Coordinates of C-alpha atoms in Angstrom, one line a residue:
X1 CA 0.0 0.0 0.0
X2 CA 1.2 3.5 -0.9
X3 CA 1.6 5.7 2.1
X4 CA 1.2 9.4 2.3
X5 CA 5.0 9.9 3.0
X6 CA 6.7 6.8 1.6
X7 CA 6.2 3.6 -0.2
X8 CA 8.7 0.7 0.4
X9 CA 9.4 -1.8 -2.3
X10 CA 12.0 -4.3 -3.4
X11 CA 14.3 -4.3 -6.4
X12 CA 17.2 -6.6 -7.4
X13 CA 20.0 -4.1 -6.7
X14 CA 23.4 -5.5 -6.0
X15 CA 23.7 -3.6 -2.7
X16 CA 27.2 -5.0 -2.0
X17 CA 28.4 -3.5 -5.3
X18 CA 26.6 -0.2 -4.7
X19 CA 28.3 0.1 -1.3
X20 CA 31.7 -0.8 -2.7
X21 CA 31.4 1.8 -5.5
X22 CA 30.0 4.5 -3.2
X23 CA 32.9 4.0 -0.8
X24 CA 35.4 4.3 -3.6
X25 CA 33.7 7.6 -4.5
X26 CA 33.8 8.8 -0.9
X27 CA 36.9 10.9 -1.4
X28 CA 35.2 12.8 -4.2
X29 CA 32.3 13.9 -2.0
X30 CA 31.7 17.6 -1.5
X31 CA 30.6 19.0 1.9
X32 CA 27.5 21.1 1.6
X33 CA 26.3 23.4 4.4
X34 CA 23.1 25.2 3.9
X35 CA 20.9 27.7 5.8
X36 CA 17.2 28.5 5.8
X37 CA 14.5 26.4 4.2
X38 CA 12.0 26.6 1.4
X39 CA 12.6 29.6 -0.9
X40 CA 15.2 31.0 1.6
X41 CA 17.4 27.9 1.3
X42 CA 21.0 28.9 0.4
X43 CA 24.6 28.2 1.0
X44 CA 25.6 28.9 4.6
X45 CA 28.2 31.6 5.1
X46 CA 30.2 32.2 8.3
X47 CA 27.9 33.2 11.1
X48 CA 24.8 31.6 9.5
X49 CA 22.8 28.9 11.3
X50 CA 23.5 25.7 9.4
X51 CA 20.2 23.8 8.7
X52 CA 21.8 21.1 6.5
X53 CA 25.2 19.5 6.5
X54 CA 26.0 16.6 4.2
X55 CA 28.5 15.3 1.7
X56 CA 27.0 15.3 -1.8
X57 CA 28.0 14.2 -5.3
X58 CA 25.9 14.5 -8.5
X59 CA 26.7 11.4 -10.5
X60 CA 25.4 12.9 -13.8
X61 CA 26.8 16.4 -13.4
X62 CA 30.2 16.2 -11.6
X63 CA 32.8 16.1 -14.4
X64 CA 35.5 14.5 -12.2
X65 CA 33.4 11.4 -11.5
X66 CA 31.1 11.1 -14.5
X67 CA 33.4 8.6 -16.4
X68 CA 34.8 6.6 -13.5
X69 CA 33.9 2.9 -13.5
X70 CA 32.3 3.2 -10.0
X71 CA 30.0 5.9 -11.2
X72 CA 29.1 4.0 -14.4
X73 CA 28.2 0.9 -12.4
X74 CA 26.0 2.9 -9.9
X75 CA 24.3 4.7 -12.8
X76 CA 23.7 1.4 -14.7
X77 CA 22.0 -0.2 -11.7
X78 CA 19.8 2.9 -11.1
X79 CA 19.0 3.1 -14.8
X80 CA 17.5 -0.4 -14.6
X81 CA 15.0 0.9 -12.0
X82 CA 14.4 4.2 -14.0
X83 CA 13.6 2.1 -17.1
X84 CA 11.4 -0.3 -15.1
X85 CA 9.2 2.6 -13.9
X86 CA 9.3 4.5 -17.2
X87 CA 11.4 7.5 -16.2
X88 CA 13.4 9.1 -19.0
X89 CA 14.3 12.4 -17.3
X90 CA 16.1 11.8 -14.0
X91 CA 19.1 12.5 -11.8
X92 CA 21.1 10.6 -9.2
X93 CA 22.8 12.1 -6.1
X94 CA 25.2 10.2 -3.9
X95 CA 24.9 11.4 -0.3
X96 CA 27.1 10.6 2.6
X97 CA 26.2 11.4 6.1
X98 CA 29.0 11.2 8.7
X99 CA 28.6 11.6 12.5
X100 CA 28.2 15.4 12.1
X101 CA 25.6 15.5 9.2
X102 CA 21.9 16.3 9.4
X103 CA 19.1 17.8 7.5
X104 CA 16.8 20.2 9.3
X105 CA 13.1 20.4 8.6
X106 CA 12.6 21.2 4.9
X107 CA 10.8 20.3 1.7
X108 CA 13.2 19.3 -1.0
X109 CA 12.1 22.0 -3.5
X110 CA 9.2 24.3 -3.5
X111 CA 6.0 22.2 -3.9
X112 CA 5.4 23.4 -7.4
X113 CA 8.4 21.3 -8.5
X114 CA 6.4 18.1 -7.6
X115 CA 9.1 15.6 -8.7
X116 CA 9.5 12.0 -7.7
X117 CA 12.2 10.7 -5.3
X118 CA 13.5 7.2 -4.6
X119 CA 15.9 6.8 -1.7
X120 CA 18.3 3.8 -1.7
X121 CA 20.2 3.4 1.5
X122 CA 23.3 1.3 0.7
X123 CA 24.6 1.0 4.2
X124 CA 23.0 -1.4 6.7
X125 CA 21.9 1.3 9.2
X126 CA 18.7 2.3 7.5
X127 CA 16.5 1.1 10.4
X128 CA 18.2 3.1 13.2
X129 CA 18.3 6.4 11.4
X130 CA 15.2 6.9 9.2
X131 CA 13.9 9.9 7.3
X132 CA 11.2 11.6 9.5
X133 CA 8.2 13.5 8.1
X134 CA 6.2 16.1 10.1
X135 CA 2.5 15.3 10.2
X136 CA 1.8 18.4 12.3
X137 CA 3.7 20.5 14.9
X138 CA 3.4 17.8 17.6
X139 CA 3.4 14.6 15.5
X140 CA 6.2 13.1 13.4
X141 CA 6.3 9.9 11.3
X142 CA 9.4 7.8 11.0
X143 CA 9.8 6.0 7.7
X144 CA 12.7 3.5 7.9
X145 CA 13.4 1.8 4.6
X146 CA 16.3 0.5 2.6
X147 CA 14.5 1.3 -0.6
X148 CA 11.4 3.6 -0.9
X149 CA 9.7 6.2 -2.9
X150 CA 9.6 9.2 -0.5
X151 CA 7.2 12.2 -0.7
X152 CA 9.9 14.7 0.0
X153 CA 8.8 17.3 -2.6
X154 CA 5.4 17.8 -0.9
X155 CA 6.0 17.2 2.8
X156 CA 8.3 18.6 5.4
X157 CA 10.9 16.1 6.5
X158 CA 14.3 15.9 8.3
X159 CA 17.1 13.5 8.9
X160 CA 19.7 13.5 11.7
X161 CA 22.8 11.4 11.6
X162 CA 24.7 13.2 14.3
X163 CA 26.5 10.9 16.6
X164 CA 25.9 7.9 14.4
X165 CA 28.0 5.8 11.9
X166 CA 28.3 6.7 8.3
X167 CA 25.1 6.4 6.2
X168 CA 25.3 6.3 2.4
X169 CA 22.3 7.1 0.4
X170 CA 21.4 7.3 -3.3
X171 CA 18.7 9.9 -4.1
X172 CA 17.1 9.1 -7.4
X173 CA 15.0 12.0 -8.7
X174 CA 12.5 11.6 -11.5
X175 CA 11.8 14.9 -13.2
X176 CA 9.1 13.4 -15.4
X177 CA 7.1 11.5 -12.7
X178 CA 5.8 12.8 -9.3
X179 CA 5.5 10.8 -6.1
X180 CA 2.1 9.3 -6.9
X181 CA 3.2 8.3 -10.4
X182 CA 6.5 6.7 -9.2
X183 CA 4.7 4.8 -6.4
X184 CA 2.0 3.7 -8.8
X185 CA 4.6 2.5 -11.3
X186 CA 6.6 0.6 -8.6
X187 CA 3.3 -1.0 -7.4
X188 CA 2.2 -2.1 -10.9
X189 CA 5.4 -3.0 -12.6
X190 CA 7.7 -4.3 -9.8
X191 CA 5.4 -5.8 -7.2
X192 CA 3.5 -8.3 -9.4

C-alpha cells in the first residue's frame, strides 16, 4: 500500500556492489552546508545557522566522477530501475552522512516542483536512522526503509545522523514522474 509519506518496495539491486562503488567515490564527496529552508534555502556563510550539512555528489553532473567505473556501475543499476518505472528524465545524487551530518526540517524543493524521489540506503543502518516526516507540529512519522519512494517534494521532513555511523544514500530523482506516479509504477510494474 502506498503511504502518504513513503512507499517501500524491493528491487534486485546488487547492494554490495553499490556500497563498494559508493565507498570508492567517498573521497570525491563535496561538503554542503546550507541555511534557511524553502525559498530561503541557500549556501551557509560564516555566522549563519546551518540547517543542512551533508557530503553530496551528483553522478550525472560532476565532471570529475562522470566517467569513473564506479559511477558508471551505480548509474547502470539505477537506470534499470528508472527504465522499469518509465522515467526518462532523472538525476542521481550520492549522499554521505557522517557523525556530524543532518538535514533540518525542509521540503526538497518548492512544492510546485512536484518531482518523484526514490531513496536507496546502501549502508545497513537504515532502520536506526530513518527519514522523518512532520505530520503536524506535535506529530512526526518515522519512515525507515532500505528502498522507498519518498514524498519529499510535498511534505516537510528531516534526517539527523549526528553521533551515528556513516550512512550512504542514493537519491534518485524523477523529473518526469511525481511521487504518486512513481509509487504507482513501482506497485504495478515491480510488485507483481
